[in-house]
PDB file of C-alpha atoms in Angstrom:
ATOM      1  CA  ASP A   1     105.557  98.012 113.854  1.00  0.00           C
ATOM      2  CA  THR A   2     103.857  96.828 110.675  1.00  0.00           C
ATOM      3  CA  GLU A   3     100.640  95.573 112.263  1.00  0.00           C
ATOM      4  CA  VAL A   4      97.255  95.891 110.886  1.00  0.00           C
ATOM      5  CA  THR A   5      94.489  94.490 113.157  1.00  0.00           C
ATOM      6  CA  GLN A   6      91.065  93.239 112.123  1.00  0.00           C
ATOM      7  CA  THR A   7      88.012  92.336 114.174  1.00  0.00           C
ATOM      8  CA  PRO A   8      86.231  90.052 114.474  1.00  0.00           C
ATOM      9  CA  LYS A   9      88.427  87.155 113.430  1.00  0.00           C
ATOM     10  CA  HIS A  10      85.341  84.989 112.471  1.00  0.00           C
ATOM     11  CA  LEU A  11      81.795  86.098 111.649  1.00  0.00           C
ATOM     12  CA  VAL A  12      78.712  84.071 110.941  1.00  0.00           C
ATOM     13  CA  MET A  13      75.654  85.924 109.780  1.00  0.00           C
ATOM     14  CA  GLY A  14      72.248  85.463 108.190  1.00  0.00           C
ATOM     15  CA  MET A  15      71.132  87.059 104.977  1.00  0.00           C
ATOM     16  CA  THR A  16      68.982  89.559 106.809  1.00  0.00           C
ATOM     17  CA  ASN A  17      71.633  90.651 109.410  1.00  0.00           C
ATOM     18  CA  LYS A  18      73.590  93.881 109.541  1.00  0.00           C
ATOM     19  CA  LYS A  19      77.186  93.561 110.802  1.00  0.00           C
ATOM     20  CA  SER A  20      80.426  95.497 110.498  1.00  0.00           C
ATOM     21  CA  LEU A  21      84.056  94.514 110.017  1.00  0.00           C
ATOM     22  CA  LYS A  22      86.743  96.638 111.608  1.00  0.00           C
ATOM     23  CA  CYS A  23      90.344  97.401 110.702  1.00  0.00           C
ATOM     24  CA  GLU A  24      92.918  99.500 112.494  1.00  0.00           C
ATOM     25  CA  GLN A  25      96.475 100.544 111.869  1.00  0.00           C
ATOM     26  CA  HIS A  26      98.755 102.901 113.841  1.00  0.00           C
ATOM     27  CA  MET A  27     101.616 103.117 111.307  1.00  0.00           C
ATOM     28  CA  GLY A  28     100.520 106.557 110.065  1.00  0.00           C
ATOM     29  CA  HIS A  29      99.632 105.099 106.728  1.00  0.00           C
ATOM     30  CA  ARG A  30      97.315 107.274 104.595  1.00  0.00           C
ATOM     31  CA  ALA A  31      95.957 104.567 102.242  1.00  0.00           C
ATOM     32  CA  MET A  32      93.738 101.702 103.360  1.00  0.00           C
ATOM     33  CA  TYR A  33      92.202  98.936 101.400  1.00  0.00           C
ATOM     34  CA  TRP A  34      89.477  96.192 101.571  1.00  0.00           C
ATOM     35  CA  TYR A  35      90.089  92.942  99.704  1.00  0.00           C
ATOM     36  CA  LYS A  36      87.979  89.825  99.386  1.00  0.00           C
ATOM     37  CA  GLN A  37      89.661  86.501  98.977  1.00  0.00           C
ATOM     38  CA  LYS A  38      88.082  83.200  98.050  1.00  0.00           C
ATOM     39  CA  ALA A  39      89.807  79.807  98.603  1.00  0.00           C
ATOM     40  CA  LYS A  40      92.644  79.226  96.108  1.00  0.00           C
ATOM     41  CA  LYS A  41      92.139  82.641  94.496  1.00  0.00           C
ATOM     42  CA  PRO A  42      94.142  85.856  94.756  1.00  0.00           C
ATOM     43  CA  PRO A  43      92.902  88.732  96.809  1.00  0.00           C
ATOM     44  CA  GLU A  44      90.228  90.889  94.886  1.00  0.00           C
ATOM     45  CA  LEU A  45      90.315  94.617  95.531  1.00  0.00           C
ATOM     46  CA  MET A  46      87.021  96.063  96.780  1.00  0.00           C
ATOM     47  CA  PHE A  47      87.685  99.574  97.979  1.00  0.00           C
ATOM     48  CA  VAL A  48      90.658 101.885  98.400  1.00  0.00           C
ATOM     49  CA  TYR A  49      90.752 104.997 100.681  1.00  0.00           C
ATOM     50  CA  SER A  50      93.432 107.590 100.351  1.00  0.00           C
ATOM     51  CA  TYR A  51      93.591 110.387 103.004  1.00  0.00           C
ATOM     52  CA  GLU A  52      90.214 109.179 104.262  1.00  0.00           C
ATOM     53  CA  LYS A  53      88.557 109.681 100.896  1.00  0.00           C
ATOM     54  CA  LEU A  54      87.254 106.781  98.792  1.00  0.00           C
ATOM     55  CA  SER A  55      89.627 106.569  95.859  1.00  0.00           C
ATOM     56  CA  ILE A  56      88.673 103.306  94.228  1.00  0.00           C
ATOM     57  CA  ASN A  57      85.356 101.339  94.296  1.00  0.00           C
ATOM     58  CA  GLU A  58      85.740  98.255  92.272  1.00  0.00           C
ATOM     59  CA  SER A  59      82.065  97.845  91.240  1.00  0.00           C
ATOM     60  CA  VAL A  60      81.193  96.232  94.552  1.00  0.00           C
ATOM     61  CA  PRO A  61      77.488  95.628  95.322  1.00  0.00           C
ATOM     62  CA  SER A  62      75.843  98.159  97.574  1.00  0.00           C
ATOM     63  CA  ARG A  63      75.326  95.554 100.268  1.00  0.00           C
ATOM     64  CA  PHE A  64      78.971  96.387 101.136  1.00  0.00           C
ATOM     65  CA  SER A  65      79.403  99.834 102.425  1.00  0.00           C
ATOM     66  CA  PRO A  66      82.844 101.056 103.387  1.00  0.00           C
ATOM     67  CA  GLU A  67      83.596 103.833 105.932  1.00  0.00           C
ATOM     68  CA  CYS A  68      86.803 105.543 106.956  1.00  0.00           C
ATOM     69  CA  PRO A  69      86.080 107.471 110.184  1.00  0.00           C
ATOM     70  CA  ASN A  70      89.741 108.590 110.594  1.00  0.00           C
ATOM     71  CA  SER A  71      93.178 107.940 109.264  1.00  0.00           C
ATOM     72  CA  SER A  72      93.664 104.892 111.487  1.00  0.00           C
ATOM     73  CA  LEU A  73      90.293 103.138 111.087  1.00  0.00           C
ATOM     74  CA  LEU A  74      88.461 101.423 108.247  1.00  0.00           C
ATOM     75  CA  ASN A  75      85.096  99.756 108.526  1.00  0.00           C
ATOM     76  CA  LEU A  76      83.105  97.616 106.160  1.00  0.00           C
ATOM     77  CA  HIS A  77      79.376  97.614 106.833  1.00  0.00           C
ATOM     78  CA  LEU A  78      77.527  94.499 105.655  1.00  0.00           C
ATOM     79  CA  HIS A  79      73.728  94.232 105.050  1.00  0.00           C
ATOM     80  CA  ALA A  80      71.621  91.688 103.218  1.00  0.00           C
ATOM     81  CA  LEU A  81      74.546  89.626 102.194  1.00  0.00           C
ATOM     82  CA  GLN A  82      74.308  86.475 100.006  1.00  0.00           C
ATOM     83  CA  PRO A  83      75.892  83.073 100.720  1.00  0.00           C
ATOM     84  CA  GLU A  84      78.328  83.617  97.851  1.00  0.00           C
ATOM     85  CA  ASP A  85      79.772  86.581  99.825  1.00  0.00           C
ATOM     86  CA  SER A  86      81.271  84.086 102.214  1.00  0.00           C
ATOM     87  CA  ALA A  87      85.047  84.652 102.039  1.00  0.00           C
ATOM     88  CA  LEU A  88      88.119  85.963 103.842  1.00  0.00           C
ATOM     89  CA  TYR A  89      87.932  89.745 104.006  1.00  0.00           C
ATOM     90  CA  LEU A  90      91.338  91.375 104.230  1.00  0.00           C
ATOM     91  CA  CYS A  91      92.227  94.815 105.227  1.00  0.00           C
ATOM     92  CA  ALA A  92      95.531  96.349 104.114  1.00  0.00           C
ATOM     93  CA  SER A  93      97.270  99.739 104.545  1.00  0.00           C
ATOM     94  CA  SER A  94     100.224 101.471 102.874  1.00  0.00           C
ATOM     95  CA  GLN A  95     102.071 104.680 103.468  1.00  0.00           C
ATOM     96  CA  LEU A  96     100.697 106.117 100.275  1.00  0.00           C
ATOM     97  CA  LEU A  97      98.688 104.643  97.370  1.00  0.00           C
ATOM     98  CA  GLU A  98     101.738 103.480  95.415  1.00  0.00           C
ATOM     99  CA  ASP A  99     103.615 101.970  98.429  1.00  0.00           C
ATOM    100  CA  THR A 100     103.915  98.407  99.740  1.00  0.00           C
ATOM    101  CA  GLN A 101     100.660  97.214 101.352  1.00  0.00           C
ATOM    102  CA  TYR A 102     100.626  95.489 104.769  1.00  0.00           C
ATOM    103  CA  PHE A 103      97.775  93.127 105.435  1.00  0.00           C
ATOM    104  CA  GLY A 104      95.785  92.300 108.472  1.00  0.00           C
ATOM    105  CA  PRO A 105      94.963  88.709 109.477  1.00  0.00           C
ATOM    106  CA  GLY A 106      91.520  88.892 107.862  1.00  0.00           C
ATOM    107  CA  THR A 107      87.974  88.217 108.929  1.00  0.00           C
ATOM    108  CA  ARG A 108      86.574  84.826 107.916  1.00  0.00           C
ATOM    109  CA  LEU A 109      82.929  85.583 107.001  1.00  0.00           C
ATOM    110  CA  THR A 110      80.248  82.919 106.550  1.00  0.00           C
ATOM    111  CA  VAL A 111      76.788  83.940 105.218  1.00  0.00           C
ATOM    112  CA  LEU A 112      74.047  81.357 105.938  1.00  0.00           C
TER     113      LEU A 112
ATOM    114  CA  ASP B   1      91.657  88.826  82.638  1.00  0.00           C
ATOM    115  CA  GLN B   2      94.462  87.758  84.953  1.00  0.00           C
ATOM    116  CA  GLN B   3      97.378  90.189  84.427  1.00  0.00           C
ATOM    117  CA  VAL B   4      99.591  88.409  86.916  1.00  0.00           C
ATOM    118  CA  LYS B   5      99.948  84.573  86.678  1.00  0.00           C
ATOM    119  CA  GLN B   6     101.551  81.989  88.811  1.00  0.00           C
ATOM    120  CA  ASN B   7     101.261  78.886  86.640  1.00  0.00           C
ATOM    121  CA  SER B   8     102.430  76.384  89.384  1.00  0.00           C
ATOM    122  CA  PRO B   9      99.748  75.956  91.963  1.00  0.00           C
ATOM    123  CA  SER B  10     102.064  73.902  94.184  1.00  0.00           C
ATOM    124  CA  LEU B  11     105.737  73.089  94.666  1.00  0.00           C
ATOM    125  CA  SER B  12     107.537  70.549  96.974  1.00  0.00           C
ATOM    126  CA  VAL B  13     111.133  70.938  97.878  1.00  0.00           C
ATOM    127  CA  GLN B  14     113.479  69.101 100.246  1.00  0.00           C
ATOM    128  CA  GLU B  15     114.754  71.011 103.326  1.00  0.00           C
ATOM    129  CA  GLY B  16     118.021  72.720 102.543  1.00  0.00           C
ATOM    130  CA  ARG B  17     117.529  72.817  98.788  1.00  0.00           C
ATOM    131  CA  ILE B  18     116.551  75.793  96.665  1.00  0.00           C
ATOM    132  CA  SER B  19     112.921  76.755  96.127  1.00  0.00           C
ATOM    133  CA  ILE B  20     112.060  78.700  92.938  1.00  0.00           C
ATOM    134  CA  LEU B  21     108.671  80.324  92.574  1.00  0.00           C
ATOM    135  CA  ASN B  22     107.777  81.872  89.293  1.00  0.00           C
ATOM    136  CA  CYS B  23     105.384  84.644  88.302  1.00  0.00           C
ATOM    137  CA  ASP B  24     104.522  86.063  84.806  1.00  0.00           C
ATOM    138  CA  TYR B  25     102.794  89.331  84.034  1.00  0.00           C
ATOM    139  CA  THR B  26     101.320  90.810  80.928  1.00  0.00           C
ATOM    140  CA  ASN B  27     101.409  94.571  81.377  1.00  0.00           C
ATOM    141  CA  SER B  28     104.720  96.245  80.566  1.00  0.00           C
ATOM    142  CA  MET B  29     103.633  99.346  82.510  1.00  0.00           C
ATOM    143  CA  PHE B  30     103.957  97.482  85.842  1.00  0.00           C
ATOM    144  CA  ASP B  31     106.759  99.163  87.737  1.00  0.00           C
ATOM    145  CA  TYR B  32     106.990  97.539  91.135  1.00  0.00           C
ATOM    146  CA  PHE B  33     106.732  93.909  92.218  1.00  0.00           C
ATOM    147  CA  LEU B  34     106.250  92.163  95.530  1.00  0.00           C
ATOM    148  CA  TRP B  35     106.084  88.712  97.013  1.00  0.00           C
ATOM    149  CA  TYR B  36     103.857  87.919  99.900  1.00  0.00           C
ATOM    150  CA  LYS B  37     103.740  84.807 102.014  1.00  0.00           C
ATOM    151  CA  LYS B  38     100.496  83.456 103.491  1.00  0.00           C
ATOM    152  CA  TYR B  39      99.936  80.938 106.178  1.00  0.00           C
ATOM    153  CA  PRO B  40      96.412  79.398 106.525  1.00  0.00           C
ATOM    154  CA  ALA B  41      93.827  81.547 108.271  1.00  0.00           C
ATOM    155  CA  GLU B  42      96.237  84.534 108.261  1.00  0.00           C
ATOM    156  CA  GLY B  43      96.572  87.580 106.066  1.00  0.00           C
ATOM    157  CA  PRO B  44      99.438  87.850 103.483  1.00  0.00           C
ATOM    158  CA  THR B  45     102.798  88.899 104.897  1.00  0.00           C
ATOM    159  CA  PHE B  46     105.085  91.186 102.832  1.00  0.00           C
ATOM    160  CA  LEU B  47     108.302  89.275 102.000  1.00  0.00           C
ATOM    161  CA  ILE B  48     110.407  91.168  99.466  1.00  0.00           C
ATOM    162  CA  SER B  49     109.963  93.689  96.661  1.00  0.00           C
ATOM    163  CA  ILE B  50     111.777  94.889  93.458  1.00  0.00           C
ATOM    164  CA  SER B  51     111.502  97.918  91.413  1.00  0.00           C
ATOM    165  CA  SER B  52     111.396  97.751  87.670  1.00  0.00           C
ATOM    166  CA  ILE B  53     114.770  99.596  87.425  1.00  0.00           C
ATOM    167  CA  LYS B  54     116.490  96.621  89.053  1.00  0.00           C
ATOM    168  CA  ASP B  55     116.925  93.023  88.068  1.00  0.00           C
ATOM    169  CA  LYS B  56     117.687  91.528  91.449  1.00  0.00           C
ATOM    170  CA  ASN B  57     117.009  92.204  95.039  1.00  0.00           C
ATOM    171  CA  GLU B  58     118.308  90.012  97.924  1.00  0.00           C
ATOM    172  CA  ASP B  59     117.238  89.840 101.593  1.00  0.00           C
ATOM    173  CA  GLY B  60     118.828  86.971 103.581  1.00  0.00           C
ATOM    174  CA  ARG B  61     117.636  83.671 102.259  1.00  0.00           C
ATOM    175  CA  PHE B  62     115.201  85.389  99.779  1.00  0.00           C
ATOM    176  CA  THR B  63     116.204  86.748  96.381  1.00  0.00           C
ATOM    177  CA  VAL B  64     113.824  88.130  93.724  1.00  0.00           C
ATOM    178  CA  PHE B  65     114.864  88.227  90.126  1.00  0.00           C
ATOM    179  CA  LEU B  66     113.138  90.397  87.448  1.00  0.00           C
ATOM    180  CA  ASN B  67     113.343  89.755  83.727  1.00  0.00           C
ATOM    181  CA  LYS B  68     111.471  92.697  82.147  1.00  0.00           C
ATOM    182  CA  SER B  69     111.917  91.586  78.565  1.00  0.00           C
ATOM    183  CA  ALA B  70     110.294  88.244  79.413  1.00  0.00           C
ATOM    184  CA  LYS B  71     107.815  89.884  81.844  1.00  0.00           C
ATOM    185  CA  HIS B  72     108.846  87.319  84.442  1.00  0.00           C
ATOM    186  CA  LEU B  73     109.884  87.367  88.040  1.00  0.00           C
ATOM    187  CA  SER B  74     110.979  84.654  90.370  1.00  0.00           C
ATOM    188  CA  LEU B  75     111.577  84.249  94.081  1.00  0.00           C
ATOM    189  CA  HIS B  76     114.462  82.041  95.215  1.00  0.00           C
ATOM    190  CA  ILE B  77     114.615  80.718  98.739  1.00  0.00           C
ATOM    191  CA  VAL B  78     117.979  79.262  99.742  1.00  0.00           C
ATOM    192  CA  PRO B  79     118.224  77.177 101.839  1.00  0.00           C
ATOM    193  CA  SER B  80     114.611  76.145 102.136  1.00  0.00           C
ATOM    194  CA  GLN B  81     113.233  75.473 105.703  1.00  0.00           C
ATOM    195  CA  PRO B  82     110.078  73.721 106.819  1.00  0.00           C
ATOM    196  CA  GLY B  83     108.802  77.023 108.179  1.00  0.00           C
ATOM    197  CA  ASP B  84     108.793  78.327 104.659  1.00  0.00           C
ATOM    198  CA  SER B  85     105.887  76.089 103.804  1.00  0.00           C
ATOM    199  CA  ALA B  86     103.060  78.510 102.899  1.00  0.00           C
ATOM    200  CA  VAL B  87     101.350  80.025  99.938  1.00  0.00           C
ATOM    201  CA  TYR B  88     103.275  82.646  98.081  1.00  0.00           C
ATOM    202  CA  PHE B  89     101.585  85.324  96.041  1.00  0.00           C
ATOM    203  CA  CYS B  90     103.341  87.704  93.648  1.00  0.00           C
ATOM    204  CA  ALA B  91     101.907  91.119  93.018  1.00  0.00           C
ATOM    205  CA  ALA B  92     102.564  93.823  90.496  1.00  0.00           C
ATOM    206  CA  ARG B  93     101.724  97.562  90.704  1.00  0.00           C
ATOM    207  CA  GLY B  94      99.995  99.280  87.804  1.00  0.00           C
ATOM    208  CA  ASP B  95     100.735 102.863  86.816  1.00  0.00           C
ATOM    209  CA  HIS B  96      98.889 106.073  87.852  1.00  0.00           C
ATOM    210  CA  ASN B  97      96.119 105.327  85.158  1.00  0.00           C
ATOM    211  CA  THR B  98      95.055 102.402  87.359  1.00  0.00           C
ATOM    212  CA  GLY B  99      95.387 104.411  90.582  1.00  0.00           C
ATOM    213  CA  ASN B 100      98.609 102.475  91.275  1.00  0.00           C
ATOM    214  CA  GLN B 101      96.461  99.391  91.908  1.00  0.00           C
ATOM    215  CA  PHE B 102      98.233  96.114  92.795  1.00  0.00           C
ATOM    216  CA  TYR B 103      97.394  92.958  90.824  1.00  0.00           C
ATOM    217  CA  PHE B 104      97.869  89.621  92.543  1.00  0.00           C
ATOM    218  CA  GLY B 105      98.715  86.230  91.145  1.00  0.00           C
ATOM    219  CA  THR B 106      96.788  83.105  92.159  1.00  0.00           C
ATOM    220  CA  GLY B 107      99.475  81.845  94.477  1.00  0.00           C
ATOM    221  CA  THR B 108     101.849  78.884  94.722  1.00  0.00           C
ATOM    222  CA  SER B 109     101.633  76.553  97.677  1.00  0.00           C
ATOM    223  CA  LEU B 110     105.171  75.667  98.793  1.00  0.00           C
ATOM    224  CA  THR B 111     105.822  72.547 100.875  1.00  0.00           C
ATOM    225  CA  VAL B 112     109.311  72.096 102.361  1.00  0.00           C
ATOM    226  CA  ILE B 113     109.884  68.485 103.323  1.00  0.00           C
ATOM    227  CA  PRO B 114     112.052  67.932 106.420  1.00  0.00           C
TER     228      PRO B 114
END
């Protein structure tokens, strides 16, 4: 089973809202990732967790706050977003940091 | 600065013929390369990979070729099927200095015409 699940599938929020994106995998992977993807662009790495510890933070604004409650779950807390943050947010996981990454279906986020 | 490039944004191929998707990279320290396939409104799906110690890896209709001296890899799909129509991303893994981060190309949209 190489499934990574993400909820919600779609999210529309205002600039003053607080919302969270969720990602789950049950493959026993110890590395998990958040990517942001705009149309016709490659996925951009945002955060990397390895063994539930934040490993890489690619200079992402503080209005995005990741959380890894356990080895299967990864959250992305959103607060005071801007319209330009509208994108497809992808979660991925891999056995270890250097291994093949498996992606979830993504959350399509629209900020009004 | 884009370290992995896919210079063809789109490609159309007749069903049954060969599809060749190309990818170029700039960093000679990349040691592992992957191809992902992405349908609209879905996340990328891992397709095939190749280590830098090899020059070819085959999986069914999909073959990836790596030319390290040219810093070039390609994905061959033979025979192409309409269900192969999707966006294909190549990705390359950096070394431990980058935290083994993966760098993605901009994608090539493949259309297989029935």
